[in-house]
Coordinates of C-alpha atoms and ligand atoms in Angstrom, one line a residue:
M245 CA 12.4 -16.2 -6.8
S246 CA 11.2 -16.1 -3.2
V247 CA 7.7 -14.9 -2.5
L248 CA 9.0 -11.8 -0.8
A249 CA 11.4 -11.1 -3.6
Q250 CA 8.5 -11.3 -6.1
L251 CA 6.5 -9.0 -3.9
N252 CA 9.3 -6.5 -3.7
S253 CA 9.7 -6.4 -7.5
A254 CA 5.9 -6.2 -7.9
I255 CA 5.8 -3.2 -5.6
A256 CA 8.8 -1.7 -7.5
N257 CA 7.1 -2.1 -10.9
A258 CA 3.7 -1.1 -9.5
S259 CA 2.0 -4.3 -10.4
V260 CA 1.2 -4.3 -6.7
R261 CA 0.1 -0.9 -5.5
V262 CA 0.3 0.3 -1.9
V263 CA -2.9 2.2 -0.9
D264 CA -3.0 4.4 2.2
L265 CA -6.3 3.9 4.0
T266 CA -5.3 6.4 6.8
A267 CA -6.8 9.8 7.5
P268 CA -4.1 12.4 8.2
L269 CA -3.8 13.4 11.9
T270 CA -4.2 17.1 12.7
D271 CA -6.0 19.1 15.4
S272 CA -9.0 19.1 13.1
T273 CA -9.2 15.4 12.5
P274 CA -12.8 14.5 13.4
V275 CA -13.4 12.7 16.7
L276 CA -16.4 11.1 18.3
R277 CA -18.7 13.4 20.4
L278 CA -20.7 11.6 23.0
P279 CA -23.7 13.4 24.6
E280 CA -23.9 14.3 28.2
P281 CA -23.1 12.9 30.7
F282 CA -20.4 10.8 29.0
A283 CA -16.8 11.8 28.9
N284 CA -15.2 12.6 25.6
T285 CA -11.8 12.1 23.9
I286 CA -9.5 15.0 23.2
N287 CA -8.6 16.1 19.7
F288 CA -5.2 15.3 18.3
Q289 CA -2.6 17.9 19.2
L290 CA 1.0 18.7 18.7
E291 CA 3.0 20.3 21.5
E292 CA 6.3 21.7 20.3
I293 CA 9.3 20.8 22.4
S294 CA 11.9 22.6 20.3
R295 CA 12.3 23.8 16.7
Y296 CA 15.9 24.6 15.9
D297 CA 15.8 27.2 18.6
E298 CA 17.2 27.9 22.1
R299 CA 15.2 24.9 23.4
G300 CA 17.1 22.6 21.0
P301 CA 19.1 24.4 18.3
M302 CA 19.7 21.5 15.9
W303 CA 16.4 19.6 16.3
Y304 CA 12.7 19.8 16.0
W305 CA 10.3 17.5 17.9
N306 CA 6.9 17.4 19.5
N307 CA 4.9 15.8 22.2
I308 CA 1.7 14.4 20.9
H309 CA -1.6 14.6 22.7
T310 CA -4.2 12.1 21.4
G311 CA -6.9 9.8 22.4
E312 CA -6.5 6.1 21.6
H313 CA -9.6 6.4 19.4
T314 CA -8.6 9.4 17.3
G315 CA -8.5 9.4 13.5
T316 CA -8.0 6.1 11.7
H317 CA -7.7 3.7 14.6
L318 CA -8.0 0.1 15.8
D319 CA -10.6 -0.9 18.5
A320 CA -9.2 -3.7 20.6
P321 CA -11.6 -6.3 22.1
N322 CA -11.1 -4.7 25.6
H323 CA -12.5 -1.4 24.4
W324 CA -16.0 -2.6 25.2
V325 CA -17.4 -4.0 28.4
T326 CA -18.4 -7.2 26.6
G327 CA -14.7 -7.7 25.8
R328 CA -13.2 -6.4 29.0
D329 CA -11.4 -9.7 29.7
G330 CA -10.2 -9.8 26.0
L331 CA -7.0 -8.6 24.4
D332 CA -5.6 -5.1 24.7
V333 CA -4.3 -3.3 21.7
A334 CA -0.7 -4.5 22.3
Q335 CA -1.9 -8.1 22.4
V336 CA -3.8 -8.1 19.1
P337 CA -2.1 -11.0 17.1
L338 CA 0.1 -9.9 14.2
R339 CA -1.9 -12.3 12.0
T340 CA -4.9 -10.1 12.6
L341 CA -2.8 -7.0 11.7
V342 CA -1.6 -8.4 8.4
A343 CA -4.5 -10.2 6.8
P344 CA -6.7 -10.4 3.7
A345 CA -9.5 -7.8 3.3
V346 CA -12.7 -7.8 1.3
V347 CA -14.8 -4.8 0.4
L348 CA -18.6 -4.6 0.6
D349 CA -19.8 -1.4 -1.1
A350 CA -23.1 0.1 0.2
S351 CA -22.2 3.7 -0.8
E352 CA -25.2 4.0 -3.3
R353 CA -27.7 3.1 -0.6
V354 CA -26.0 5.3 2.0
A355 CA -26.1 8.2 -0.4
K356 CA -29.9 7.9 -0.3
D357 CA -30.1 7.1 3.4
P358 CA -27.3 8.2 5.8
D359 CA -28.9 6.0 8.6
F360 CA -28.6 2.9 6.4
L361 CA -27.9 -0.3 8.4
L362 CA -26.2 -3.2 6.7
R363 CA -28.3 -6.4 6.9
I364 CA -27.3 -10.1 6.9
E365 CA -29.0 -10.4 3.5
D366 CA -26.7 -7.7 2.1
V367 CA -23.6 -9.6 3.2
Q368 CA -25.0 -12.9 1.9
A369 CA -25.7 -11.3 -1.5
W370 CA -22.1 -10.1 -1.5
E371 CA -21.0 -13.7 -0.7
A372 CA -23.1 -15.1 -3.5
E373 CA -21.2 -12.9 -5.9
H374 CA -17.7 -12.9 -4.5
G375 CA -17.4 -16.0 -2.3
A376 CA -17.3 -16.5 1.4
L377 CA -15.9 -13.9 3.8
P378 CA -12.2 -14.5 4.4
D379 CA -11.2 -16.8 7.2
G380 CA -8.9 -14.7 9.4
G381 CA -9.5 -11.6 7.3
W382 CA -11.3 -8.3 7.5
L383 CA -14.6 -7.1 6.1
L384 CA -14.3 -3.4 5.0
Y385 CA -17.7 -1.8 4.8
R386 CA -17.6 1.0 2.2
T387 CA -20.2 3.6 2.7
G388 CA -18.7 6.6 0.9
W389 CA -18.5 8.4 4.2
D390 CA -14.8 9.1 3.9
E391 CA -15.9 11.9 1.5
H392 CA -16.8 13.8 4.7
S393 CA -13.8 12.9 6.8
G394 CA -12.1 16.3 6.5
D395 CA -15.0 18.1 8.3
Q396 CA -16.1 17.3 11.9
E397 CA -19.7 18.6 11.4
R398 CA -20.3 16.8 8.1
F399 CA -18.6 13.7 9.3
L400 CA -20.7 13.3 12.5
N401 CA -23.8 14.7 10.7
V402 CA -25.7 15.6 13.9
D403 CA -29.2 17.2 14.0
E404 CA -31.8 17.5 16.8
T405 CA -32.5 13.7 16.5
G406 CA -28.9 12.6 16.8
S407 CA -26.0 11.6 14.6
H408 CA -26.9 10.3 11.1
T409 CA -24.1 8.0 9.9
P410 CA -24.4 4.5 8.5
G411 CA -23.7 1.3 10.4
V412 CA -24.7 -2.3 10.8
A413 CA -28.0 -3.8 12.0
A414 CA -27.9 -5.6 15.3
D415 CA -28.6 -9.0 13.9
C416 CA -26.0 -8.5 11.2
A417 CA -23.4 -7.5 13.8
R418 CA -24.2 -10.6 15.8
W419 CA -23.9 -12.8 12.7
L420 CA -20.6 -11.2 11.7
A421 CA -19.3 -11.6 15.3
E422 CA -20.5 -15.2 15.9
Q423 CA -21.1 -16.9 12.5
T424 CA -18.4 -15.6 10.2
P425 CA -14.6 -16.3 10.2
I426 CA -13.6 -12.6 9.9
V427 CA -11.2 -11.1 12.6
G428 CA -12.5 -7.6 12.2
L429 CA -14.8 -5.0 10.7
G430 CA -13.4 -1.8 9.1
V431 CA -15.5 1.3 8.4
E432 CA -15.2 4.8 7.0
T433 CA -17.2 6.4 9.8
V434 CA -16.0 7.8 13.2
G435 CA -16.8 4.4 14.8
T436 CA -17.9 1.0 13.7
D437 CA -21.5 1.6 14.8
A438 CA -24.1 3.8 13.2
G439 CA -24.6 7.3 14.5
R440 CA -27.9 6.3 16.1
A441 CA -26.7 2.9 17.4
M442 CA -27.5 3.8 21.0
E443 CA -31.2 3.0 19.9
L444 CA -30.4 -0.5 18.7
D445 CA -30.7 -3.7 20.7
P446 CA -28.1 -4.3 21.9
A447 CA -26.9 -0.7 21.9
F448 CA -23.8 -0.2 19.8
P449 CA -24.1 -3.7 18.4
C450 CA -20.8 -3.7 16.5
H451 CA -18.9 -2.7 19.6
S452 CA -20.9 -5.0 21.9
L453 CA -20.9 -8.1 19.7
I454 CA -17.8 -7.9 17.5
L455 CA -15.4 -6.8 20.3
G456 CA -17.2 -9.1 22.7
A457 CA -16.4 -12.0 20.3
G458 CA -12.7 -11.1 20.6
K459 CA -12.6 -9.5 17.1
C460 CA -11.4 -6.0 16.3
G461 CA -12.7 -2.8 14.8
L462 CA -11.0 -0.3 12.4
T463 CA -12.5 3.1 11.8
Q464 CA -12.2 6.3 9.7
L465 CA -10.7 4.5 6.7
R466 CA -10.1 6.4 3.5
N467 CA -9.6 5.2 -0.1
V468 CA -11.4 2.0 0.4
A469 CA -12.9 2.7 -3.0
Q470 CA -9.5 2.0 -4.5
L471 CA -9.7 -1.6 -3.3
P472 CA -11.1 -4.6 -5.1
A473 CA -14.0 -6.5 -3.7
T474 CA -11.6 -9.3 -2.9
G475 CA -7.8 -9.9 -3.0
A476 CA -6.4 -6.9 -1.0
L477 CA -3.9 -7.6 1.8
L478 CA -4.4 -5.3 4.7
V479 CA -1.5 -4.1 6.9
V480 CA -2.7 -2.4 10.2
C481 CA -0.1 -0.7 12.4
P482 CA -1.5 0.4 15.8
L483 CA 0.9 1.4 18.5
P484 CA 1.5 -1.4 21.0
I485 CA 0.1 0.6 24.0
V486 CA 0.3 -1.9 26.9
G487 CA -3.1 -2.2 28.4
G488 CA -4.6 0.2 25.8
S489 CA -8.1 -0.1 24.4
G490 CA -7.1 1.0 20.9
S491 CA -4.6 3.1 19.0
P492 CA -4.3 5.5 16.1
A493 CA -3.1 3.3 13.3
R494 CA -1.4 3.6 9.9
V495 CA -3.5 1.3 7.7
L496 CA -2.2 0.2 4.3
A497 CA -3.5 -2.1 1.7
L498 CA -1.6 -4.0 -1.0
V499 CA -3.6 -4.3 -4.2
E500 CA -2.7 -6.3 -7.2
E501 CA -3.2 -4.4 -10.4
A502 CA -5.2 -6.2 -13.1
G503 CA -2.5 -7.6 -15.3
Ligands
MN105 MN1 -12.9 3.4 18.6

């Protein structure tokens, strides 16, 4: 039997499970809120064209209003000034969009400290247990933050000192960008960087260094807890927006059930 025929039958008999890592898109899907004087993205919105009425008696359809960086979405390298000459979202290689994914779970530490920053030693400890990060694959950074993803306030967790959401330390972002063979970093938070990443050096190190290295980001993932530490196959489907800096994306993972 061919590999794809085997895969089809494995999906049919549920020995391979398809996990949806995507947040649903509604007008209340949380979006990033930058402080003054920066410009912000819009919320997702449906604008009805017709609904089986005089505007179109037999059909229902909408225009959609959305930012590129709304809900579960892909950050293309050209999203950041460090990657401005890099690929746009329509140019991201298909081999990046269908690729292995590993999961590093820091949710226990994040539960104690929402400002937790992932360190190189945390990733190296993960590698000591599970093997090297996948060549051409994704590191999915589990923080438990998807628990808050239905609520803008809890998701951004802002107080008078700023947004308190987990991220990656600057030296770890540099190491992931420059010293590891991954093609992207996926997170459960509104962006790949910590809520207070403006204070790091460089500011927004995941954006600056990972996109600057021609790699991609993936945000607002759900259900990462259903994935094994290694062995999942990620399928990322951003819209091919020509010249775009990112796109809302349906993100699926294929997971082999323990036999
Ligand atoms: Mn983004």
